[in-house]
Amino acid sequence: MHQPPGFKDPQYPDFVCRLHKAIYGLKQSPRQLFAKLTTHLQSWGFRHSDADPSLLVYNHNSHLIYFLIYVDDILVTSNNPNLIADLLLHLQHQFQLHNLGTLSYFLGIQAVSTPTGYHLHQTKYALDILNRAGMANCNPVLTPLHAKLSLEKTFLSVFENPEFFRHLVGSLQYLTITRPDIAFVVNKLCQFMHCPMYQHFLALKHLLRYIKGTVDLGLPISGHSSVLHAYVDSDWAGDPSDRKSTTGYCLFLGDTLLSWCVKKQQTVAKSSTEAEYRALSIEATDIIWICRLLADFQFNVDTPTSLYCDNVSAIALAHNPVFHASTKHIEVNYHFIRDCIKSATITILHINSQDQIDDIFTKALPRIRFAGL
C-alpha cells in the first residue's frame, strides 16, 4: 500500500507499507468505501437524501434512481431499467460489483414477490436462532410472553450462563426488523442482559417457542392505500422495579406498517396522562421523519397525519397551549407535539382502548387479545 502523506522517507521514496491486516477488516474501511462510492455517485448526478444519508436519489427529466447503501450491500431501483444498466457499467470501472438480479435476499431479510407487492420475512434467520438455542424441535406456543409472568429481579436465582442469554437476546433484536409482534418481549429481555435471572431465561424460552410456531411470519408490503396514520400508547408505570412507563407506537401507510418502536421512558411519569403525552411527542418526531423520507420517493403528504390515542386527557393536554401545574415539570422538548398540531402536520384522534392495536408494543397480552391484533 502506498504510504500516506507525511510518512514518506526522503531516502526511500519508493517504499510502500506492508499490511499485516487486510484493509477490509479495518474499522475505518466501511466509512472510506462509503465516501468513495458516494463521491462517484454524486459525480453522476445523485444527491443524498435529507432524511437518510445512506439513500442517494437521482432525479433528472422524470427519470428516478434510488441507491441504498449498507457497507458493501446495495439496493438499486429505478423507473427506467436502462438507467440501472448504465449506472452499473459506470461503477464497474472503479468497483467490483456483482448484479444479483431481482431483490430476494438483503441483509438477512428475505423478500418474496406477491400479487399485491412484497412479503418481507426472516425465516432462515429465525431458524438459525432456534438451532443455536437447541430448540429447533420445541413445542410452539401462541403468545410471545405469558400475560401473568413477572420479570422482577427480586428473589430470583441468577442464570448460570449469562453469555448464552445475551447472545440469543442480541440475535433476536435483529429479528424484530420484520417481527413487530415480538418487539415488546425483546425490549423487556434486553433490560436484564447485564444480570439475567433464571426467570428471564424461562421467558426467553417461551419467546423462542412462540417463534417456532410463527417462523414464517413477516411484513406484507402493498400499495392499496396511500393514507398515512399512526397509533401511540403508553403503559404507565409498567416496570415494577423503577416504575417507569413504556412507550409504543406504530406508523402505517395504508395497510403497510412502516415503522414501530418500543422504548422505556427516561423518567417516571406522575400520571397516565403524562406518560401518554410524552409518547405523543416521541411519535410526532417519527411521523415528521417518515414524511421527509416519503418526499424523496415523490410522495408528498398534503393532509395532517392522523395520530390515534386512547387517552382523552393527553389529547386535551396536547391541544392546550397554556402551561399549568400539571405540565410545568414536563421537559420542554415534549411540548413539541403542540407545534405539530398548530402547523397542521398532525391531528390527534381518540380511539377506544379495545381498538388500540398499539397495545402489542406496551404490555404482555392474553391469548385471545393477542390473536385479535
Coordinates of C-alpha atoms in Angstrom, one line a residue:
M1 CA 0.0 0.0 0.0
H2 CA 1.3 3.5 -0.8
Q3 CA 2.4 5.4 2.2
P4 CA 0.0 8.2 3.3
P5 CA 1.2 11.9 3.1
G6 CA 3.7 12.8 5.8
F7 CA 5.1 9.2 6.2
K8 CA 7.4 9.0 3.2
D9 CA 11.1 8.6 3.8
P10 CA 13.1 11.0 1.6
Q11 CA 15.9 8.4 1.3
Y12 CA 13.4 5.7 0.1
P13 CA 10.6 7.5 -1.7
D14 CA 9.5 4.3 -3.5
F15 CA 9.0 2.3 -0.3
V16 CA 5.4 1.1 0.4
C17 CA 3.6 -0.1 3.5
R18 CA 3.5 -3.8 4.3
L19 CA 0.0 -4.7 5.5
H20 CA -0.3 -7.1 8.4
K21 CA -4.1 -6.9 8.2
A22 CA -6.5 -6.6 5.3
I23 CA -7.8 -3.1 4.6
Y24 CA -11.3 -4.5 4.6
G25 CA -11.0 -5.5 8.2
L26 CA -10.0 -2.1 9.5
K27 CA -12.6 -0.1 11.4
Q28 CA -12.5 2.9 9.1
S29 CA -12.8 0.8 5.9
P30 CA -16.7 0.9 5.7
R31 CA -16.6 4.7 6.0
Q32 CA -13.9 5.0 3.4
L33 CA -15.8 2.7 1.0
F34 CA -19.0 4.7 1.6
A35 CA -17.2 8.0 0.9
K36 CA -15.6 6.8 -2.3
L37 CA -18.7 5.2 -3.6
T38 CA -21.0 8.2 -2.9
T39 CA -18.4 10.5 -4.4
H40 CA -18.7 8.6 -7.7
L41 CA -22.5 8.6 -7.5
Q42 CA -22.6 12.4 -6.9
S43 CA -20.5 12.9 -10.0
W44 CA -23.2 11.0 -11.9
G45 CA -25.9 13.3 -10.6
F46 CA -27.0 11.7 -7.3
R47 CA -27.8 13.6 -4.1
H48 CA -28.0 12.4 -0.5
S49 CA -31.5 12.1 0.9
D50 CA -32.1 14.6 3.7
A51 CA -33.9 12.0 5.8
D52 CA -31.4 9.1 5.3
P53 CA -27.7 9.8 4.3
S54 CA -27.4 6.1 3.2
L55 CA -30.0 6.7 0.5
L56 CA -29.0 8.5 -2.7
V57 CA -31.5 9.8 -5.2
Y58 CA -31.1 10.5 -8.9
N59 CA -33.9 12.7 -10.4
H60 CA -33.5 14.0 -13.9
N61 CA -36.1 14.5 -16.6
S62 CA -38.6 12.4 -14.7
H63 CA -36.1 9.6 -14.5
L64 CA -35.6 8.3 -11.0
I65 CA -32.9 6.0 -9.4
Y66 CA -32.8 5.1 -5.7
F67 CA -29.5 3.8 -4.5
L68 CA -29.4 2.4 -0.9
I69 CA -26.1 1.5 0.7
Y70 CA -25.2 -0.6 3.7
V71 CA -21.4 -1.1 3.7
D72 CA -21.0 -3.3 0.6
D73 CA -24.6 -4.4 0.3
I74 CA -26.6 -2.3 -2.2
L75 CA -30.2 -2.0 -3.3
V76 CA -30.9 -0.2 -6.6
T77 CA -34.3 0.5 -8.2
S78 CA -35.5 2.9 -10.9
N79 CA -38.5 3.7 -13.1
N80 CA -36.1 3.1 -16.1
P81 CA -34.2 -0.2 -16.1
N82 CA -31.8 1.1 -18.8
L83 CA -30.6 3.7 -16.3
I84 CA -29.6 1.0 -13.9
A85 CA -27.6 -0.8 -16.5
D86 CA -25.8 2.4 -17.4
L87 CA -25.1 3.2 -13.8
L88 CA -23.7 -0.3 -13.1
L89 CA -21.5 0.0 -16.1
H90 CA -20.1 3.3 -14.9
L91 CA -19.4 1.9 -11.4
Q92 CA -17.7 -1.2 -12.6
H93 CA -14.8 0.8 -13.8
Q94 CA -14.0 1.7 -10.2
F95 CA -15.6 -1.2 -8.1
Q96 CA -16.0 -4.9 -8.4
L97 CA -19.8 -5.3 -8.5
H98 CA -22.0 -8.4 -8.7
N99 CA -25.5 -7.9 -10.0
L100 CA -27.7 -10.4 -8.1
G101 CA -30.8 -9.6 -10.1
T102 CA -34.3 -9.0 -8.6
L103 CA -34.5 -8.5 -4.9
S104 CA -34.8 -11.7 -3.0
Y105 CA -32.4 -11.5 0.0
F106 CA -30.9 -8.5 1.6
L107 CA -29.1 -8.2 5.0
G108 CA -30.7 -11.4 6.2
I109 CA -34.2 -10.3 5.1
Q110 CA -36.0 -12.5 2.5
A111 CA -38.2 -10.7 0.0
V112 CA -40.9 -12.7 -1.7
S113 CA -42.9 -11.1 -4.6
T114 CA -46.7 -11.3 -4.2
P115 CA -49.6 -10.2 -6.5
T116 CA -50.0 -7.1 -4.3
G117 CA -46.4 -6.2 -3.6
Y118 CA -43.8 -7.9 -1.4
H119 CA -43.6 -10.1 1.7
L120 CA -40.6 -9.5 3.9
H121 CA -39.6 -12.2 6.4
Q122 CA -36.6 -13.6 8.2
T123 CA -37.5 -17.3 8.3
K124 CA -33.9 -18.5 7.7
Y125 CA -32.5 -16.2 10.3
A126 CA -35.2 -17.3 12.8
L127 CA -34.4 -21.0 12.2
D128 CA -30.7 -20.3 12.8
I129 CA -31.5 -18.8 16.2
L130 CA -33.6 -21.8 17.1
N131 CA -30.8 -24.1 16.1
R132 CA -28.2 -22.2 18.1
A133 CA -30.6 -22.3 21.1
G134 CA -31.1 -26.0 20.8
M135 CA -34.9 -25.5 20.4
A136 CA -35.3 -26.4 16.7
N137 CA -37.8 -29.2 17.7
C138 CA -39.5 -27.4 20.6
N139 CA -43.3 -27.3 21.0
P140 CA -44.8 -23.9 19.9
V141 CA -46.9 -21.6 22.0
L142 CA -49.5 -19.0 20.9
T143 CA -48.1 -15.8 22.6
P144 CA -44.6 -14.4 22.9
L145 CA -44.9 -13.8 26.7
H146 CA -47.2 -15.2 29.3
A147 CA -49.5 -12.4 30.4
K148 CA -49.1 -13.2 34.2
L149 CA -45.3 -13.9 34.1
S150 CA -43.4 -11.5 36.4
L151 CA -39.8 -10.4 35.4
E152 CA -38.9 -8.7 38.6
K153 CA -35.4 -9.2 39.9
T154 CA -36.4 -9.8 43.5
F155 CA -35.9 -13.3 44.9
L156 CA -34.8 -14.9 41.6
S157 CA -31.8 -17.2 41.1
V158 CA -29.1 -16.0 38.8
F159 CA -28.9 -17.8 35.4
E160 CA -25.7 -19.8 35.2
N161 CA -24.8 -18.9 31.6
P162 CA -25.3 -15.2 31.0
E163 CA -23.3 -15.1 27.8
F164 CA -25.7 -17.6 26.2
F165 CA -28.6 -15.4 27.3
R166 CA -27.0 -12.3 25.9
H167 CA -26.2 -14.0 22.6
L168 CA -29.7 -15.1 22.0
V169 CA -31.4 -11.9 23.0
G170 CA -29.0 -9.9 20.9
S171 CA -29.8 -12.1 17.9
L172 CA -33.5 -11.6 18.5
Q173 CA -33.1 -7.8 18.3
Y174 CA -32.3 -8.1 14.6
L175 CA -35.3 -10.4 14.1
T176 CA -37.6 -7.5 15.2
I177 CA -36.9 -5.8 11.9
T178 CA -39.7 -7.9 10.3
R179 CA -41.4 -9.1 13.5
P180 CA -43.1 -6.3 15.4
D181 CA -45.1 -8.9 17.3
I182 CA -42.0 -9.8 19.4
A183 CA -40.7 -6.2 19.8
F184 CA -42.1 -5.7 23.3
V185 CA -40.8 -9.0 24.7
V186 CA -37.3 -8.5 23.2
N187 CA -37.2 -5.0 24.7
K188 CA -38.1 -6.4 28.2
L189 CA -35.4 -9.1 28.0
C190 CA -32.8 -6.6 26.9
Q191 CA -33.3 -4.8 30.2
F192 CA -31.8 -7.8 32.0
M193 CA -28.8 -8.6 29.8
H194 CA -26.4 -7.3 32.4
C195 CA -27.5 -9.8 35.0
P196 CA -30.1 -12.3 33.7
M197 CA -32.0 -14.4 36.2
Y198 CA -33.4 -17.9 35.6
Q199 CA -36.9 -16.5 35.3
H200 CA -35.7 -14.3 32.5
F201 CA -34.3 -17.3 30.7
L202 CA -37.7 -19.1 31.0
A203 CA -39.3 -16.0 29.4
L204 CA -36.7 -16.2 26.6
K205 CA -37.5 -19.9 26.1
H206 CA -41.2 -19.1 25.9
L207 CA -40.4 -16.5 23.2
L208 CA -38.4 -19.0 21.2
R209 CA -41.3 -21.4 21.4
Y210 CA -43.6 -18.7 20.0
I211 CA -41.1 -18.0 17.2
K212 CA -41.0 -21.8 16.4
G213 CA -44.8 -21.7 15.7
T214 CA -44.7 -18.4 13.7
V215 CA -41.4 -18.8 11.9
D216 CA -42.9 -17.7 8.5
L217 CA -44.5 -14.5 9.8
G218 CA -43.2 -11.2 8.3
L219 CA -44.2 -7.9 6.9
P220 CA -46.6 -7.6 3.9
I221 CA -46.0 -4.6 1.7
S222 CA -48.8 -3.4 -0.6
G223 CA -49.9 -0.3 -2.4
H224 CA -53.7 -0.5 -1.7
S225 CA -53.8 2.9 0.1
S226 CA -51.6 5.9 0.5
V227 CA -53.1 7.3 3.7
L228 CA -50.6 7.9 6.5
H229 CA -51.8 7.1 10.0
A230 CA -50.3 6.2 13.4
Y231 CA -51.1 4.8 16.8
V232 CA -49.5 5.6 20.1
D233 CA -49.9 4.1 23.5
S234 CA -48.1 4.0 26.9
D235 CA -48.1 1.5 29.7
W236 CA -48.0 3.8 32.8
A237 CA -45.5 2.7 35.4
G238 CA -45.4 -0.7 33.8
D239 CA -42.0 -1.6 35.1
P240 CA -42.4 -2.7 38.7
S241 CA -38.7 -2.2 39.6
D242 CA -38.3 1.5 38.7
R243 CA -42.0 2.5 37.9
K244 CA -41.1 3.9 34.5
S245 CA -43.5 3.8 31.7
T246 CA -43.1 2.1 28.3
T247 CA -43.8 4.0 25.1
G248 CA -45.1 2.1 22.0
Y249 CA -46.1 3.4 18.6
C250 CA -46.5 2.3 15.0
L251 CA -47.0 4.1 11.7
F252 CA -48.9 2.8 8.7
L253 CA -49.0 3.8 5.1
G254 CA -52.4 2.4 4.1
D255 CA -52.1 -1.3 5.2
T256 CA -48.3 -1.3 5.2
L257 CA -46.5 -1.0 8.5
L258 CA -43.6 1.4 8.0
S259 CA -42.1 1.9 11.5
W260 CA -42.7 1.0 15.1
C261 CA -40.9 1.4 18.4
V262 CA -40.9 0.0 21.9
K263 CA -39.0 2.1 24.4
K264 CA -38.9 2.7 28.1
Q265 CA -39.3 6.3 29.0
Q266 CA -36.3 8.0 30.7
T267 CA -38.1 9.5 33.7
V268 CA -41.0 8.4 35.9
A269 CA -44.4 9.9 34.8
K270 CA -46.7 11.2 37.6
S271 CA -49.8 10.1 35.8
S272 CA -51.0 8.1 32.8
T273 CA -51.8 11.4 31.1
E274 CA -48.2 12.5 31.4
A275 CA -46.9 9.1 30.1
E276 CA -49.2 9.3 27.0
Y277 CA -48.4 12.9 26.4
R278 CA -44.7 12.1 26.2
A279 CA -45.4 9.2 23.9
L280 CA -47.4 11.5 21.6
S281 CA -44.4 13.8 21.2
I282 CA -42.0 10.9 20.5
E283 CA -44.2 9.6 17.8
A284 CA -44.6 13.1 16.3
T285 CA -40.9 13.2 15.6
D286 CA -41.1 9.8 13.8
I287 CA -44.0 11.0 11.7
I288 CA -42.1 14.0 10.5
W289 CA -39.1 11.9 9.6
I290 CA -41.2 9.4 7.6
C291 CA -42.9 12.3 5.8
R292 CA -39.5 13.7 4.7
L293 CA -38.4 10.2 3.6
L294 CA -41.6 9.7 1.6
A295 CA -40.9 13.1 -0.1
D296 CA -37.8 11.6 -1.6
F297 CA -40.0 8.9 -3.2
Q298 CA -42.2 11.6 -4.8
F299 CA -44.9 11.0 -2.2
N300 CA -45.9 14.3 -0.6
V301 CA -48.2 14.2 2.5
D302 CA -50.6 17.1 2.0
T303 CA -53.0 16.4 4.8
P304 CA -52.4 16.1 8.5
T305 CA -51.3 12.7 9.6
S306 CA -53.9 11.0 11.9
L307 CA -52.4 10.0 15.2
Y308 CA -54.7 7.8 17.3
C309 CA -54.5 7.9 21.1
D310 CA -56.8 6.3 23.7
N311 CA -56.2 8.8 26.5
V312 CA -58.6 11.7 26.4
S313 CA -56.7 13.8 28.9
A314 CA -53.4 13.5 26.9
I315 CA -55.2 14.7 23.8
A316 CA -56.7 17.7 25.6
L317 CA -53.3 18.5 27.1
A318 CA -51.7 18.4 23.6
H319 CA -54.3 20.9 22.3
N320 CA -53.9 23.2 25.3
P321 CA -51.1 25.8 24.7
V322 CA -51.3 27.0 28.3
F323 CA -48.7 25.8 30.9
H324 CA -50.2 25.0 34.3
A325 CA -49.5 23.0 37.4
S326 CA -49.8 19.6 35.7
T327 CA -47.4 20.4 32.8
K328 CA -44.7 22.8 34.2
H329 CA -42.5 19.9 35.3
I330 CA -42.5 18.2 31.9
E331 CA -39.4 18.7 29.8
V332 CA -39.8 21.4 27.1
N333 CA -39.0 19.0 24.2
Y334 CA -42.1 17.0 24.9
H335 CA -44.3 20.1 24.2
F336 CA -43.2 19.7 20.5
I337 CA -46.5 17.9 19.8
R338 CA -48.3 21.2 20.3
D339 CA -46.4 22.9 17.4
C340 CA -47.2 19.9 15.2
I341 CA -50.9 20.3 15.9
K342 CA -50.7 24.1 15.3
S343 CA -48.9 23.7 12.0
A344 CA -51.5 21.0 10.9
T345 CA -48.7 18.4 10.5
I346 CA -50.6 16.1 12.8
T347 CA -54.1 15.7 14.0
I348 CA -54.8 13.7 17.2
L349 CA -57.9 11.5 17.3
H350 CA -59.3 9.5 20.1
I351 CA -59.6 5.7 19.7
N352 CA -61.3 3.2 22.1
S353 CA -58.9 1.2 24.2
Q354 CA -60.4 -2.0 22.8
D355 CA -59.4 -0.9 19.3
Q356 CA -55.9 0.3 20.2
I357 CA -53.6 -2.0 18.2
D358 CA -50.6 -0.4 19.9
D359 CA -51.2 -2.5 23.0
I360 CA -49.0 -5.2 21.4
F361 CA -46.0 -2.8 21.9
T362 CA -46.6 -1.9 25.6
K363 CA -47.7 -4.9 27.5
A364 CA -48.0 -8.7 27.6
L365 CA -51.4 -9.6 26.3
P366 CA -53.6 -12.7 27.0
R367 CA -54.0 -15.1 24.1
I368 CA -57.4 -14.0 22.8
R369 CA -56.5 -10.3 22.9
F370 CA -53.1 -11.0 21.2
A371 CA -54.7 -13.1 18.5
G372 CA -57.2 -10.3 17.8
L373 CA -54.4 -7.9 17.0

